[in-house]
mmCIF file of C-alpha atoms and ligand atoms in Angstrom:
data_model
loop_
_atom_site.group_PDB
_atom_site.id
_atom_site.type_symbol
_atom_site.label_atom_id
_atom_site.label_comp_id
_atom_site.label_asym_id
_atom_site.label_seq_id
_atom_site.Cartn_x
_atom_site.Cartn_y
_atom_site.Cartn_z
ATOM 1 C CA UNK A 1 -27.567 4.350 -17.165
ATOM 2 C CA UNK A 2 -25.159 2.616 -15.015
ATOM 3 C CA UNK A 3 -22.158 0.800 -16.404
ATOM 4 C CA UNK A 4 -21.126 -2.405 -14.660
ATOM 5 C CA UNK A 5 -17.613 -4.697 -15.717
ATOM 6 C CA UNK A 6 -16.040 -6.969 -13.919
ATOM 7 C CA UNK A 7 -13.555 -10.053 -14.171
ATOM 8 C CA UNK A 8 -13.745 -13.444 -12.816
ATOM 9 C CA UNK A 9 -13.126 -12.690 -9.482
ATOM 10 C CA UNK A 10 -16.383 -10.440 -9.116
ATOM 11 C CA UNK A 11 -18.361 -12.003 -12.151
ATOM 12 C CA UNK A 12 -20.860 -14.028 -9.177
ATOM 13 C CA UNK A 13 -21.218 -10.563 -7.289
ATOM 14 C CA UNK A 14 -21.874 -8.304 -10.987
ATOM 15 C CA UNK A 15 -24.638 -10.874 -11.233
ATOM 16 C CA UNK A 16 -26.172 -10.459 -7.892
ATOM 17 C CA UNK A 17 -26.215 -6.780 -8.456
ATOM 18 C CA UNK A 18 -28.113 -7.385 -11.817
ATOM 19 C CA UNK A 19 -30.720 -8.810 -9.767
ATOM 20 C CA UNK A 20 -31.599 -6.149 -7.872
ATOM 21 C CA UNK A 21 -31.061 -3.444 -10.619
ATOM 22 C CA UNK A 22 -33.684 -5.348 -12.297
ATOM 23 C CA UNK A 23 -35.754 -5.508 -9.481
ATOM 24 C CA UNK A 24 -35.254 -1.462 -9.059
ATOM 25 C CA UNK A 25 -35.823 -0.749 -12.393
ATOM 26 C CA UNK A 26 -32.373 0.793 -12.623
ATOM 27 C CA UNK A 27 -31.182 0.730 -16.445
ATOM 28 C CA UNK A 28 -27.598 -0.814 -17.035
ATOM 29 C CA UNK A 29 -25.352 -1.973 -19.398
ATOM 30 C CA UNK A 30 -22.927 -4.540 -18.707
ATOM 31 C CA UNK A 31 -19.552 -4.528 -20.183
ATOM 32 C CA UNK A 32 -18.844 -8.057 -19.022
ATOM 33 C CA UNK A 33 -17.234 -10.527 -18.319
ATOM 34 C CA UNK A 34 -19.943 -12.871 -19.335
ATOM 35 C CA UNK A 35 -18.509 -16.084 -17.839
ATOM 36 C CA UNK A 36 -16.597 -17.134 -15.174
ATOM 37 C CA UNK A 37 -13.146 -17.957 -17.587
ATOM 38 C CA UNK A 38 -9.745 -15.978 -16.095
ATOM 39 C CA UNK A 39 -10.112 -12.599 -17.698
ATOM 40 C CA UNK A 40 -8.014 -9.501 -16.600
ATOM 41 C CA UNK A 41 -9.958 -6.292 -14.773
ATOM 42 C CA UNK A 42 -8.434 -3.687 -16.506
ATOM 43 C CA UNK A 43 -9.047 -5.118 -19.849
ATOM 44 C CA UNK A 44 -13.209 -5.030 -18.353
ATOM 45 C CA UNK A 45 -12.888 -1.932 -16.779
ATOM 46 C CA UNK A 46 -11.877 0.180 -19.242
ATOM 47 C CA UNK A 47 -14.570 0.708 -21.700
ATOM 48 C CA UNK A 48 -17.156 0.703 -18.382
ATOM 49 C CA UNK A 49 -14.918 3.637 -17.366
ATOM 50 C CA UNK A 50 -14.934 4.738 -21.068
ATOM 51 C CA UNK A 51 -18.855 5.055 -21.129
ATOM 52 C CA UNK A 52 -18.540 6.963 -18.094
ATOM 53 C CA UNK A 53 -15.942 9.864 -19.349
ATOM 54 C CA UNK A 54 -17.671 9.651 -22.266
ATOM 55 C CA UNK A 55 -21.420 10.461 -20.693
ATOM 56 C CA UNK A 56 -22.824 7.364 -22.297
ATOM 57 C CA UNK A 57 -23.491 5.843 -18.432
ATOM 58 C CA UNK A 58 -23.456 8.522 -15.102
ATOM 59 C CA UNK A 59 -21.442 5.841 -13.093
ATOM 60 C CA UNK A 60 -19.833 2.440 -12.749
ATOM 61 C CA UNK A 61 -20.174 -0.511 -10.746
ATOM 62 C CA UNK A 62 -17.349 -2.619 -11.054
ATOM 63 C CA UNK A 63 -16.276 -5.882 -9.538
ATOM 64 C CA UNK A 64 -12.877 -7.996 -8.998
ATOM 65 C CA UNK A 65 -11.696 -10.382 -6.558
ATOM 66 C CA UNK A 66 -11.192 -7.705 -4.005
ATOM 67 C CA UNK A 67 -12.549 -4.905 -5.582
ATOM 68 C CA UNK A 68 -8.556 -3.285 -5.621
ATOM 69 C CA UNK A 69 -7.199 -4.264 -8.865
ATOM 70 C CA UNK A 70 -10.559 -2.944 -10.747
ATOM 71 C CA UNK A 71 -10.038 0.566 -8.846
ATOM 72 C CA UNK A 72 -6.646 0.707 -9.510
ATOM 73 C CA UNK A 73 -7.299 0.233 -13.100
ATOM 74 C CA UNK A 74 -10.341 2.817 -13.086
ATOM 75 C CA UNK A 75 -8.522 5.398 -11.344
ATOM 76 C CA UNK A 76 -5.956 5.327 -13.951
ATOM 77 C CA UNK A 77 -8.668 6.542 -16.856
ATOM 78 C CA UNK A 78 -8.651 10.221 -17.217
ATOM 79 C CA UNK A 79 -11.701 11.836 -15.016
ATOM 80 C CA UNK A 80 -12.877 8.606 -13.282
ATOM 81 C CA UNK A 81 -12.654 8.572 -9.647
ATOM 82 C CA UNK A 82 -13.192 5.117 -8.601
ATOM 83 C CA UNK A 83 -13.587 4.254 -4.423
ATOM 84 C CA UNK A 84 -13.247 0.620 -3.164
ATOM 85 C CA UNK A 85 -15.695 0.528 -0.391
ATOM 86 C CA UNK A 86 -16.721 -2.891 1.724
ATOM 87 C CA UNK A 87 -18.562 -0.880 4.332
ATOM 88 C CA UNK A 88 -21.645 1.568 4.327
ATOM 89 C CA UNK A 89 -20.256 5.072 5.627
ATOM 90 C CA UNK A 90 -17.496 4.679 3.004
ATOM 91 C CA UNK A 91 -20.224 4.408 -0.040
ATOM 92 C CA UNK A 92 -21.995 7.013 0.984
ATOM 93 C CA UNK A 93 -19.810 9.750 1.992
ATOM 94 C CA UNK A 94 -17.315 8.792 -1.485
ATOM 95 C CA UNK A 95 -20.341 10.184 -3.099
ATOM 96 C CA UNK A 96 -20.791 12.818 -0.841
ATOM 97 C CA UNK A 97 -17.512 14.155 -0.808
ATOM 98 C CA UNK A 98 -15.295 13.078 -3.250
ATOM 99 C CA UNK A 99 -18.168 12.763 -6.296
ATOM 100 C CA UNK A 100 -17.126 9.339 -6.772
ATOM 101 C CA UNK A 101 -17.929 7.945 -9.825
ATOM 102 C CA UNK A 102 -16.986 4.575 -9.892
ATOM 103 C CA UNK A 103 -18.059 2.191 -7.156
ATOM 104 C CA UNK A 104 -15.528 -0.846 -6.841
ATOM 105 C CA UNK A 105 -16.304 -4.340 -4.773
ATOM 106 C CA UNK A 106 -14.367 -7.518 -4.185
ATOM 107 C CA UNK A 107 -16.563 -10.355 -5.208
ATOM 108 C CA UNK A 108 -14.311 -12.250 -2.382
ATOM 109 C CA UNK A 109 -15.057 -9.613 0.006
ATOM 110 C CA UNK A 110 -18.573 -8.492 -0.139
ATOM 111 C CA UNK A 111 -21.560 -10.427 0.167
ATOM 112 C CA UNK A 112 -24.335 -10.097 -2.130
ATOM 113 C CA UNK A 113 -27.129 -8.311 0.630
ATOM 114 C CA UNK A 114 -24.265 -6.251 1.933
ATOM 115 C CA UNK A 115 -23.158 -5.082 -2.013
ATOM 116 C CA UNK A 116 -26.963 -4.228 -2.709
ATOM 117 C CA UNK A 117 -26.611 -1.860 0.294
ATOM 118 C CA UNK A 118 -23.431 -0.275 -0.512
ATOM 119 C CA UNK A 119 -24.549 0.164 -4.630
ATOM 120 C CA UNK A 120 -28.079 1.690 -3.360
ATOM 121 C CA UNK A 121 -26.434 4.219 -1.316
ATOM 122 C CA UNK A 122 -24.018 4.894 -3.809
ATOM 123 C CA UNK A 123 -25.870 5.804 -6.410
ATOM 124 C CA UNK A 124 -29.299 7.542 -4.488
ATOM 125 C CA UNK A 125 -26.148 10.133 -2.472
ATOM 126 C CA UNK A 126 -25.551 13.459 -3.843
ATOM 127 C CA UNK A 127 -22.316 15.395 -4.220
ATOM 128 C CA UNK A 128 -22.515 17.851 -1.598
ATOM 129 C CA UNK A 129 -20.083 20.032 -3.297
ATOM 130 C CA UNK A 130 -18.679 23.094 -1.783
ATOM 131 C CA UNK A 131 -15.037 22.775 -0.133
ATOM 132 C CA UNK A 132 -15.185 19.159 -1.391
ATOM 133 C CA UNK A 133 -15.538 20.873 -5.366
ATOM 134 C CA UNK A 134 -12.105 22.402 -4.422
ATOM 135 C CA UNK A 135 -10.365 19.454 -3.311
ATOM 136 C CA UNK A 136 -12.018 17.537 -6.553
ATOM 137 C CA UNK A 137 -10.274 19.991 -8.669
ATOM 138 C CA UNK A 138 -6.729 19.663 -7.337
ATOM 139 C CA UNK A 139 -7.626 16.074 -8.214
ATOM 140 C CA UNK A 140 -8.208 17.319 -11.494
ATOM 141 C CA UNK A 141 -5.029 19.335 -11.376
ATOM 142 C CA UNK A 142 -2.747 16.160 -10.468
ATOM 143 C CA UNK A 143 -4.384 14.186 -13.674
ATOM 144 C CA UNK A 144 -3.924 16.971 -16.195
ATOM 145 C CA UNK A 145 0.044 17.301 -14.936
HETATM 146 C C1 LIG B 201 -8.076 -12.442 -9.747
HETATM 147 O O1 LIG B 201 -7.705 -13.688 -9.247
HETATM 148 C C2 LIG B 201 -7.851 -11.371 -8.706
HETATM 149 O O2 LIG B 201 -6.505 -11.138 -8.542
HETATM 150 C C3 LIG B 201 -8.594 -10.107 -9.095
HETATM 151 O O3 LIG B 201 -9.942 -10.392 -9.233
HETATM 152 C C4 LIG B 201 -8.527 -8.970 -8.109
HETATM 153 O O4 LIG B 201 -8.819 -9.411 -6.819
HETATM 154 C C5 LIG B 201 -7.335 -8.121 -8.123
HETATM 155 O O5 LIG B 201 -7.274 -7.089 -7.459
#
């Protein structure tokens, strides 16, 4: 199960991505927003990010204007680590190597074919673990200060 949440700014894009999860047969549940009225991303992105922690959904997909404000807002919930990507190599290898959880795009940023792209890679990558495990747990370290 993948949990998606985004505000205004990448409400359009969240719905795009719906398309295609369909299409892929990729469960989801969507913690809004629902409509395009002003709402504030880390008021959506928490209880995505919630689900996550929690085990409820594996990972995220989560959209604001530029895909920053919704990161910064994930990456403040206790053992989400939430990447901002706009570009391939970045989705792949946040999976990869820093067992990303949370996948973050800017609705004003990212175009629907190119977000498809980026949200298939993220979630088909493994973690390759290893020496990236170690650096993930001084992550761990600087959250649990
Ligand atoms: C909302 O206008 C916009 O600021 C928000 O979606 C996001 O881009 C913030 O990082």
């Amino acid at each position: 199960m993948v949990a998606l949440a985004a505000d205004h700014g990448g409400y359009q894009l969240k719905e795009e991505v719906k398309k295609w999860l369909d299409e892929e047969n990729i469960a989801y549940k969507d913690f809004g927003t629902l409509e395009e009225m002003a709402c504030d991303y880390a008021d959506v992105a928490l209880p995505a990010c919630d689900a996550v922690v929690s085990g409820e959904c594996e990972k995220a997909l989560l959209f604001c204007g530029t895909g920053i404000g919704i990161s910064m807002a994930a990456n403040k919930v206790k053992g989400i680590r939430a990447a901002c990507c706009s570009d391939y190599f970045s989705a792949k290898y946040t999976r990869a190597h820093n067992n990303a959880n949370a996948l973050c795009m800017g609705g004003r940023v990212v175009g629907p074919g190119l977000a498809v792209e980026l949200v298939d890679v993220f979630l088909h990558t493994e973690f390759e673990g290893g020496r990236h495990q170690r650096r993930i747990d001084k992550l761990k370290a600087i959250e649990d200060r």
